[in-house]
mmCIF file of C-alpha atoms in Angstrom:
data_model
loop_
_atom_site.group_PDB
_atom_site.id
_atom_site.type_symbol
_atom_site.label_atom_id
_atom_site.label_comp_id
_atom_site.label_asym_id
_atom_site.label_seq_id
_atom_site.Cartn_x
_atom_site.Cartn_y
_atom_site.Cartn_z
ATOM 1 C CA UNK A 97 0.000 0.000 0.000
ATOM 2 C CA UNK A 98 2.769 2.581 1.144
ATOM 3 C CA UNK A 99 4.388 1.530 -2.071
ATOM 4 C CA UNK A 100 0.805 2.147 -4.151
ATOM 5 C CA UNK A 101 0.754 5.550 -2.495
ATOM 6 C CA UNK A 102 4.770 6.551 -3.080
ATOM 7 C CA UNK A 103 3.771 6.026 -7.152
ATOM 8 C CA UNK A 104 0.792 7.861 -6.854
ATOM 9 C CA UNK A 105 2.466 11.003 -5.502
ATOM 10 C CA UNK A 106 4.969 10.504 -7.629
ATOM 11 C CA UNK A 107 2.750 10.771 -10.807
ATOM 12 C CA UNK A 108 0.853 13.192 -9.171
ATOM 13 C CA UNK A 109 4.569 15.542 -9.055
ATOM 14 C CA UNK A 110 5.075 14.824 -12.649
ATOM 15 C CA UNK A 111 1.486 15.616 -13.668
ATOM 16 C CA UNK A 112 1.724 19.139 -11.761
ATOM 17 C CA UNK A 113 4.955 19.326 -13.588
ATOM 18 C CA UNK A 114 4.101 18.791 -16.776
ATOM 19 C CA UNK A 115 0.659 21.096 -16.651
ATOM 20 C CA UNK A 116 3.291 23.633 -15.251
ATOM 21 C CA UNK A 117 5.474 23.602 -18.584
ATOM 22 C CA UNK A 118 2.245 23.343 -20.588
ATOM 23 C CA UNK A 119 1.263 26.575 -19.083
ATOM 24 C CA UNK A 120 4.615 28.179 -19.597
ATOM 25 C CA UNK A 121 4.757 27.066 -23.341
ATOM 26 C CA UNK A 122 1.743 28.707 -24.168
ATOM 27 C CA UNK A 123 2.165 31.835 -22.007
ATOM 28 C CA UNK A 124 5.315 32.123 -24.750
ATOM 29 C CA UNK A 125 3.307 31.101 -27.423
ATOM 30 C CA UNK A 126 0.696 34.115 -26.946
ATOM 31 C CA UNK A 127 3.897 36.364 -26.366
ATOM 32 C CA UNK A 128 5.419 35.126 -29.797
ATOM 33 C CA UNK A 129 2.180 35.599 -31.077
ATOM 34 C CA UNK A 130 2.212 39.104 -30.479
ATOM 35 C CA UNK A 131 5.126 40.489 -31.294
ATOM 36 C CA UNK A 132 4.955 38.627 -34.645
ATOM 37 C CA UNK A 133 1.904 40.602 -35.189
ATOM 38 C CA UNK A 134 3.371 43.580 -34.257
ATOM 39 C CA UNK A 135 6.421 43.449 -36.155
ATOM 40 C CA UNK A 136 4.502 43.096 -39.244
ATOM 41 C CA UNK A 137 2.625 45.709 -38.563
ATOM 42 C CA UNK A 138 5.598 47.878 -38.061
ATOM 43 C CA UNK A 139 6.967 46.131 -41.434
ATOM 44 C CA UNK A 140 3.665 46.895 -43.527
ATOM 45 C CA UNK A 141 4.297 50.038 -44.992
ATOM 46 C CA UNK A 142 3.702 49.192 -48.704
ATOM 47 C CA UNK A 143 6.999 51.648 -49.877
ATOM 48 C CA UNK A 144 8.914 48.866 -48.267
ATOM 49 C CA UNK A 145 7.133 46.284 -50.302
ATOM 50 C CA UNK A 146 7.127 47.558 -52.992
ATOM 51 C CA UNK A 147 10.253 50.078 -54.066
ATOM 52 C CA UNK A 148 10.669 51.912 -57.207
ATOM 53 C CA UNK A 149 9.742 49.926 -60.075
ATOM 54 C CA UNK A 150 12.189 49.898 -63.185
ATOM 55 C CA UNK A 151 11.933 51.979 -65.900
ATOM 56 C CA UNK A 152 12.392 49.605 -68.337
ATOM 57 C CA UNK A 153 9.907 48.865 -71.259
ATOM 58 C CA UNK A 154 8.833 45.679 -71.462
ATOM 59 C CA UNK A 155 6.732 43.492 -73.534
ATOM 60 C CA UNK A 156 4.729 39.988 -72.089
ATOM 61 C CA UNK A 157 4.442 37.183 -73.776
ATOM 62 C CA UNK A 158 3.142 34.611 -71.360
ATOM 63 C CA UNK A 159 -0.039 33.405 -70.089
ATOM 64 C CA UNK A 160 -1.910 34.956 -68.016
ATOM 65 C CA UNK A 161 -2.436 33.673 -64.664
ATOM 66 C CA UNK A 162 -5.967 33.063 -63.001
ATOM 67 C CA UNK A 163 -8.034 36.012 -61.547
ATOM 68 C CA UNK A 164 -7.974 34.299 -57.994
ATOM 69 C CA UNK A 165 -3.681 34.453 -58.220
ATOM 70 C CA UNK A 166 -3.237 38.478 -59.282
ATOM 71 C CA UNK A 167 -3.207 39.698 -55.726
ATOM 72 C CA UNK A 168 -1.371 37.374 -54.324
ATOM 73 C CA UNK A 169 1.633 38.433 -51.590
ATOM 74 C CA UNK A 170 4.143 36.191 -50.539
ATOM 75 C CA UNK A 171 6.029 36.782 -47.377
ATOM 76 C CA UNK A 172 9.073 35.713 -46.362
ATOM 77 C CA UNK A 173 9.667 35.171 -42.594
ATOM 78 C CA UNK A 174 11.944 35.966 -40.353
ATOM 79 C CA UNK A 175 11.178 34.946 -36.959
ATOM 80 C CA UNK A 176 13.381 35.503 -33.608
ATOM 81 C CA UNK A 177 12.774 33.571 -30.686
ATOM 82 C CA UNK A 178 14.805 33.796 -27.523
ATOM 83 C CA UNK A 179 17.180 31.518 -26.834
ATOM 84 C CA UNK A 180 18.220 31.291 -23.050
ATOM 85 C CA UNK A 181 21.550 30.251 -21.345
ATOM 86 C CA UNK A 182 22.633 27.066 -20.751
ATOM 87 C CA UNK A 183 21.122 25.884 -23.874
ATOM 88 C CA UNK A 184 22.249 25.508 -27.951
ATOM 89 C CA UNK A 185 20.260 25.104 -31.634
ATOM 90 C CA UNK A 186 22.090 22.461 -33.564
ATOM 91 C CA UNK A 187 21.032 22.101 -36.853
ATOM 92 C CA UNK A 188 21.531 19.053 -38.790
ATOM 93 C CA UNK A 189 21.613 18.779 -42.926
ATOM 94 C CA UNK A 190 19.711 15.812 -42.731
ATOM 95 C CA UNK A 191 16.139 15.886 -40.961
ATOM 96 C CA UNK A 192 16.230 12.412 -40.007
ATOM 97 C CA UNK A 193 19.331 12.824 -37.986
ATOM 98 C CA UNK A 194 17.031 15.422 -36.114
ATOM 99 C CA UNK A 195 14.541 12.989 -35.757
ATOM 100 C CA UNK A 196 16.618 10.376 -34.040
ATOM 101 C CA UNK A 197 18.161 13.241 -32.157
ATOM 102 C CA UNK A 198 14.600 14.261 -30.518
ATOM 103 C CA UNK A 199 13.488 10.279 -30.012
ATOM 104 C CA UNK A 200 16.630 9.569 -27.891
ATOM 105 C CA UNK A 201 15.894 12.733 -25.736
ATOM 106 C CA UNK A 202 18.660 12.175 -22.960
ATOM 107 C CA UNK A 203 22.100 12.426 -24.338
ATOM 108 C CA UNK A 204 25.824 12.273 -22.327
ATOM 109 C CA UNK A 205 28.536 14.658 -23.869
ATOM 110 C CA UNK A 206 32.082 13.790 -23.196
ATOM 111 C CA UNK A 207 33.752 16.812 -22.525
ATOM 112 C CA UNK A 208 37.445 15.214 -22.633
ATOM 113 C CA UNK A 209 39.210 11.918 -23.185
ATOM 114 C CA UNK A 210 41.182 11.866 -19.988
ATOM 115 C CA UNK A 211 41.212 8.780 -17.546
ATOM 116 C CA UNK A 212 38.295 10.064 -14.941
ATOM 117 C CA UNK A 213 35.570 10.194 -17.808
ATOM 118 C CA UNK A 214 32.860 10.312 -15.137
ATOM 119 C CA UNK A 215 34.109 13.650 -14.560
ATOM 120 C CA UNK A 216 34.077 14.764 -17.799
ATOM 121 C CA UNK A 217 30.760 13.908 -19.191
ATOM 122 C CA UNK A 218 27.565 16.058 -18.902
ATOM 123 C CA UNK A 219 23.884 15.260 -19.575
ATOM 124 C CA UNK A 220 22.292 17.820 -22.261
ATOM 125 C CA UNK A 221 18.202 17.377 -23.040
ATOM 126 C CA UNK A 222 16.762 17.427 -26.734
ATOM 127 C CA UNK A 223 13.849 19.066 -27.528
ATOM 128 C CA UNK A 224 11.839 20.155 -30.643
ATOM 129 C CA UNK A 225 12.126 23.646 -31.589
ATOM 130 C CA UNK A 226 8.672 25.205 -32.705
ATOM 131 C CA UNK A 227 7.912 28.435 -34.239
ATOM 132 C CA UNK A 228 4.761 30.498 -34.970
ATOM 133 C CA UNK A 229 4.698 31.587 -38.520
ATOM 134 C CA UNK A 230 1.986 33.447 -40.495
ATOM 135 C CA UNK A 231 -0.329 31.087 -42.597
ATOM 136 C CA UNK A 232 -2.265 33.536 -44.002
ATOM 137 C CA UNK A 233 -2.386 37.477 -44.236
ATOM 138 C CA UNK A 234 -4.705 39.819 -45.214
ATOM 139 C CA UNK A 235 -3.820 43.598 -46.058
ATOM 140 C CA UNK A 236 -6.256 46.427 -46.768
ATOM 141 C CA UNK A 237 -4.296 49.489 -48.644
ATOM 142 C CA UNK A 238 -4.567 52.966 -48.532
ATOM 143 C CA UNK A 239 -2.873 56.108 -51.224
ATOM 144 C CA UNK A 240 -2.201 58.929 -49.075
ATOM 145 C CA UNK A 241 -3.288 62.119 -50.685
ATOM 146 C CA UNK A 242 -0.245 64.161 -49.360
ATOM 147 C CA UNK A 243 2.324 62.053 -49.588
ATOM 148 C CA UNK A 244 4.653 60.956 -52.056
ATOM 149 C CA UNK A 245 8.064 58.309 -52.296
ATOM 150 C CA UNK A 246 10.708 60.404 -53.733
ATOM 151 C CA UNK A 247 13.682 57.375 -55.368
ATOM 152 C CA UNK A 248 17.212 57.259 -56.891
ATOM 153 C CA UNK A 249 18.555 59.638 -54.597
ATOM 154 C CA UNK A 250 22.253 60.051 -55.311
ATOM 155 C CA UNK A 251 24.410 59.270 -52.970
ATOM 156 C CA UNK A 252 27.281 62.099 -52.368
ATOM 157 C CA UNK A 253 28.802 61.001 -49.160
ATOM 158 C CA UNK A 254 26.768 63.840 -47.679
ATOM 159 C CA UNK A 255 25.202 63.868 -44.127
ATOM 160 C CA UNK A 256 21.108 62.574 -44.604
ATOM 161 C CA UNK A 257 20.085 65.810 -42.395
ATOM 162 C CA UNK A 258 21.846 68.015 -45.033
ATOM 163 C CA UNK A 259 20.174 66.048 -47.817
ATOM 164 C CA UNK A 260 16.681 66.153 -46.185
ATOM 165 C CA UNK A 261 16.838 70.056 -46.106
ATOM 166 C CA UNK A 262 18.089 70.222 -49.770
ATOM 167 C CA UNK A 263 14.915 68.184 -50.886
ATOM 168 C CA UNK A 264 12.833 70.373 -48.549
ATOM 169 C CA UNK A 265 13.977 73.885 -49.632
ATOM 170 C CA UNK A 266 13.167 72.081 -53.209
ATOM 171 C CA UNK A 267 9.866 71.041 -52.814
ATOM 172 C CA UNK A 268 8.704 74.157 -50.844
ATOM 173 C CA UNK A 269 8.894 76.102 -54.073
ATOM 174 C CA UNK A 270 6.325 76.475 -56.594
ATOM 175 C CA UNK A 271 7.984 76.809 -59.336
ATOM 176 C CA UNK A 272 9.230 73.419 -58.921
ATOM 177 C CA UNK A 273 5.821 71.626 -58.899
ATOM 178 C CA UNK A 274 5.852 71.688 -54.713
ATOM 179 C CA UNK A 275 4.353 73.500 -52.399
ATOM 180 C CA UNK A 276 4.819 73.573 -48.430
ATOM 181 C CA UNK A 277 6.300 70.930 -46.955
ATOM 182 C CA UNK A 278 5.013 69.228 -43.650
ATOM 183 C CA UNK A 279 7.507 66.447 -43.113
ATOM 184 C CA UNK A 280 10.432 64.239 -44.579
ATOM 185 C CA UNK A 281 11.841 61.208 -43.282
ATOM 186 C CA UNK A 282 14.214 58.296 -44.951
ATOM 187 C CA UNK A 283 12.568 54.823 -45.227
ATOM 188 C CA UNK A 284 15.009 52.658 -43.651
ATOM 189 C CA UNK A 285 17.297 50.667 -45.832
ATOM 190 C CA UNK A 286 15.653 51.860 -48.734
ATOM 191 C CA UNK A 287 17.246 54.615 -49.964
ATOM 192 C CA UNK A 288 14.051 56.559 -50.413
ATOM 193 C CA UNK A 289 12.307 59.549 -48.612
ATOM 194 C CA UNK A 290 8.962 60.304 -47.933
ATOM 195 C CA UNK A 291 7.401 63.969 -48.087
ATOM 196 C CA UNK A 292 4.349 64.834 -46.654
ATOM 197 C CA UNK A 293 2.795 68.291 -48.060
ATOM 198 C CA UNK A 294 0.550 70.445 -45.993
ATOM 199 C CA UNK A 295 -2.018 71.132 -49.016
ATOM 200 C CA UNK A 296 -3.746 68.173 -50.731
ATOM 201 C CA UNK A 297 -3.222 68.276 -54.124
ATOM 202 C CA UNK A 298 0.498 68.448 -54.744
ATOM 203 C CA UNK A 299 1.395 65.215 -54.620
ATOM 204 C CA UNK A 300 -0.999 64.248 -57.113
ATOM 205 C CA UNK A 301 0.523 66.497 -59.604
ATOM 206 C CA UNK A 302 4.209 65.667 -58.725
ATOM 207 C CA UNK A 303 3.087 62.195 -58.834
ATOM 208 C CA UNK A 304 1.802 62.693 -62.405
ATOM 209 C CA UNK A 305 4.625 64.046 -63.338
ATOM 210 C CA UNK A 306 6.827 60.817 -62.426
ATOM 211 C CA UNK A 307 10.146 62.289 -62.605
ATOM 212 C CA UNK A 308 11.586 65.362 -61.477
ATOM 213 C CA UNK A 309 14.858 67.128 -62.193
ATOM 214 C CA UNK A 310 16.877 67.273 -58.579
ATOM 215 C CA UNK A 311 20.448 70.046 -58.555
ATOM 216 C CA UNK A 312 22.703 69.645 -56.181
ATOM 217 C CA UNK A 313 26.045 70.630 -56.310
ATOM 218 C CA UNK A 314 26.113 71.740 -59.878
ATOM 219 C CA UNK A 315 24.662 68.426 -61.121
ATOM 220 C CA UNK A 316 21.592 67.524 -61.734
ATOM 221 C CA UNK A 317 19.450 64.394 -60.793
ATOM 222 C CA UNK A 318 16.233 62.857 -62.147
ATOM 223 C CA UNK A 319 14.789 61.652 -59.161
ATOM 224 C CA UNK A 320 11.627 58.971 -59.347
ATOM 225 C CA UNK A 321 7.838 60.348 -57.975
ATOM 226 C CA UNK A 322 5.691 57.793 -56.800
ATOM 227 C CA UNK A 323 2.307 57.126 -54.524
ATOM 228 C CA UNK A 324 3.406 56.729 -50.988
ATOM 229 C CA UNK A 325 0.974 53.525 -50.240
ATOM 230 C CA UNK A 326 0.181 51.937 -46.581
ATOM 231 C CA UNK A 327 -1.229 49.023 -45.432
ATOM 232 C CA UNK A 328 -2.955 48.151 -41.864
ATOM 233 C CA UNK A 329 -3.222 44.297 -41.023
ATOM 234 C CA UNK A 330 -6.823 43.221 -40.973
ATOM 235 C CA UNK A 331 -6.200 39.610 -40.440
ATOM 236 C CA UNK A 332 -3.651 37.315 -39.713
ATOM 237 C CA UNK A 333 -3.519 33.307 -39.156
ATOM 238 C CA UNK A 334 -0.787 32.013 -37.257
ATOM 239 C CA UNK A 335 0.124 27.958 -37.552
ATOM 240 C CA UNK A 336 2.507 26.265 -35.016
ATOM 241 C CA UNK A 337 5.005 24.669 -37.035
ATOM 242 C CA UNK A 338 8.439 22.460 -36.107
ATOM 243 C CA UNK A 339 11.367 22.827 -37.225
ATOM 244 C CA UNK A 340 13.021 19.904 -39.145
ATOM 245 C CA UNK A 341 16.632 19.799 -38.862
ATOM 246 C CA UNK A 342 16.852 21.856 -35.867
ATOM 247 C CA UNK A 343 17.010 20.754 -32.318
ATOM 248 C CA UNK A 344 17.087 22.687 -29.260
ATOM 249 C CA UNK A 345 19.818 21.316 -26.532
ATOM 250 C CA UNK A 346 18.923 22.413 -22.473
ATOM 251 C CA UNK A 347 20.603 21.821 -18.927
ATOM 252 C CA UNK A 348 24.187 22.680 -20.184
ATOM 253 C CA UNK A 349 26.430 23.748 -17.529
ATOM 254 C CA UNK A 350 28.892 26.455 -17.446
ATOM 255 C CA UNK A 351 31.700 24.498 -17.202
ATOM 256 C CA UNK A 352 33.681 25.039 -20.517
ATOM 257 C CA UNK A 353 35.086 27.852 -22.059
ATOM 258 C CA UNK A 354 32.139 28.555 -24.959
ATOM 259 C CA UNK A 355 34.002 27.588 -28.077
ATOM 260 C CA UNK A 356 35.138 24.261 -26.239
ATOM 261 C CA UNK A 357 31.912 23.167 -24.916
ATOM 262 C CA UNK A 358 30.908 24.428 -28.600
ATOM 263 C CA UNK A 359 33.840 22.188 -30.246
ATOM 264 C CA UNK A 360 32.761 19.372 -27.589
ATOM 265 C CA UNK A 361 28.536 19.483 -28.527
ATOM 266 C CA UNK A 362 29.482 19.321 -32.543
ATOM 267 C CA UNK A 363 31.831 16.258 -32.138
ATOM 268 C CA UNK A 364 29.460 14.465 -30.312
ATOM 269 C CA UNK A 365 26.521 15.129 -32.787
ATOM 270 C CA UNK A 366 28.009 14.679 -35.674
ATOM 271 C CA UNK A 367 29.038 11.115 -34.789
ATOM 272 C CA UNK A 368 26.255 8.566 -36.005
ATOM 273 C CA UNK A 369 27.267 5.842 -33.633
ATOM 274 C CA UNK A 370 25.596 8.275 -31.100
ATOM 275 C CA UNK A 371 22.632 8.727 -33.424
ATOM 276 C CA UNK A 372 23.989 11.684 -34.800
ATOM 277 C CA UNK A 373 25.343 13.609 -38.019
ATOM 278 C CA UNK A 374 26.175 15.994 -40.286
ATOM 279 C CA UNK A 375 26.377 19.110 -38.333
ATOM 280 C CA UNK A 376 25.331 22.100 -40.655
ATOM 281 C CA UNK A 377 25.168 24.961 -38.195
ATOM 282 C CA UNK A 378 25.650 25.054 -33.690
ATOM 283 C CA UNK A 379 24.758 28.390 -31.895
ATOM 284 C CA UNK A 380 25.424 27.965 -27.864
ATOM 285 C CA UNK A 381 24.259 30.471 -24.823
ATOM 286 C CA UNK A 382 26.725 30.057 -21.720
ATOM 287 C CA UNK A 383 24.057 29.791 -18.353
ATOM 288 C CA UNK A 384 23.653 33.064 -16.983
ATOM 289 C CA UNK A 385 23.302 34.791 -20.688
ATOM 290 C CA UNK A 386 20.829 35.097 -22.985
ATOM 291 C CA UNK A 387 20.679 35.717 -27.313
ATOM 292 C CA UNK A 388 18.240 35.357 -29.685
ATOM 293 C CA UNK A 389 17.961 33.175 -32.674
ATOM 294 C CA UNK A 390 16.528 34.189 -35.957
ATOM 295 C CA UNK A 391 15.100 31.864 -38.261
ATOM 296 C CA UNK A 392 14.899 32.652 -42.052
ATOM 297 C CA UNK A 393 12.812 31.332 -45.202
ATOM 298 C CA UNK A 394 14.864 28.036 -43.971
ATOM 299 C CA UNK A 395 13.862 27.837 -41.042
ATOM 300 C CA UNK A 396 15.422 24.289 -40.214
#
């Protein structure tokens, strides 16, 4: 009976446990949740989708896809997730070698080959790395009315504040198809600046016009006019997915400088006789530190 009662606590502990970790997993779940949400809404302003198209003339001669495919948008993620210390992504170039990875779970790392090898082992954990990524997206765009996305702005070597007051002082005047101007600011790593006008209707006519002629310093440049478009998120679908040649490594112990226990955690890994492989890529957090891992179109 006492024995009866000692297993019955002891799934009880493990029960408590494991609704404990389900809670925490989806407490960071929501969290990832909503900063993915808000970084594409910080990422949705349509300039940055869609730059400066080329000038180029061009002729089609294809088919024409369906209706239903025209306004189609494909994204491209880029998802970071925290990664905390004491723990490493490995990522394999197989995904079966992942696989066998996460079934075995519990794995022993021999830090060294000396003669006490009980000393110089350590016990790391496997587990599954999963990411939220958008499924589906919908967009709903808007063409300011005093605002244009001013292109092929030279680049001079000059500071941007002196180049923002250049464009300013030239599309204040009237005479140059501008009027007065409310605000500039650089799109970042676009090259391109956006103008806001006080008075509705000059953009529309710069914006006709396409191009405009741009001096500065004795040389003139034909800069590009286009709409300035934005887009607010009116839906978004999230899907849990898994990565499948990445595996997440926990309970590492500070106990080797970081490129050896780095060194140590590939060499083990990559040996198949310990269910292992091809090591394509190993990122590990020393406890009492912290990084953050970004997964790309690849995400593993």
């Amino acid at each position: 009976a006492q024995e009866l009662c000692g297993a019955l606590e002891q799934d009880c502990v493990e029960l408590q446990r494991a609704k404990e970790a389900a809670e925490q997993r989806t407490q960071e779940l929501q969290k990832e949740g909503e900063y993915l949400h808000k970084h594409l809404e910080q990422q949705m302003s349509l300039s940055r989708l869609l730059p400066s198209l080329p000038e180029k003339k061009m002729v089609f001669k294809g088919q024409v896809t369906d209706k239903e495919d025209v306004s189609t948008l494909t994204l491209t993620p880029q998802i970071r997730s925290p990664l905390l210390g004491g723990s490493a992504l490995i990522t394999f170039e197989k995904p079966e070698v992942a696989r066998r990875i996460l079934e075995l779970k519990e794995h022993v790392v021999e830090l060294s080959h000396g003669e006490e090898l009980d000393k110089c082992r350590v016990r790391v954990w496997a587990e599954p790395v999963e990411l939220l990524l958008p499924s589906a997206l919908e967009i709903s765009l808007s063409r300011s009315c005093r605002r244009i996305l001013v292109s092929g702005l030279p680049s001079l070597g000059i500071p941007e504040e002196m180049l923002l007051d250049k464009l300013e002082l030239f599309f204040s005047k009237t005479k140059n198809g501008g009027g007065e101007v409310e605000s500039l600011e650089f799109l970042d790593d676009a090259g391109q600046v956006v103008l806001s006008f006080v008075q509705e209707g000059v953009a529309e006519q710069l914006i006709a016009r396409g191009h405009i002629q741009f001096p500065i310093r004795k040389t003139k440049y034909e800069l590009k006019i286009s709409p300035y478009l934005s887009g607010d998120i009116t839906s978004l679908q999230l899907q849990l997915s898994r990565c499948a040649r990445t595996v997440r490594l926990s309970g590492i112990p500070d106990v080797l400088d970081e490129e050896l226990m780095r060194d140590a955690l590939e060499i083990h890994f990559q040996k198949s006789s310990r269910g292992g492989g091809e090591v394509d890529a190993l990122s590990y957090v020393p406890e009492g530190r912290q990084a953050v891992a970004v997964f790309g179109e690849d995400v593993g």
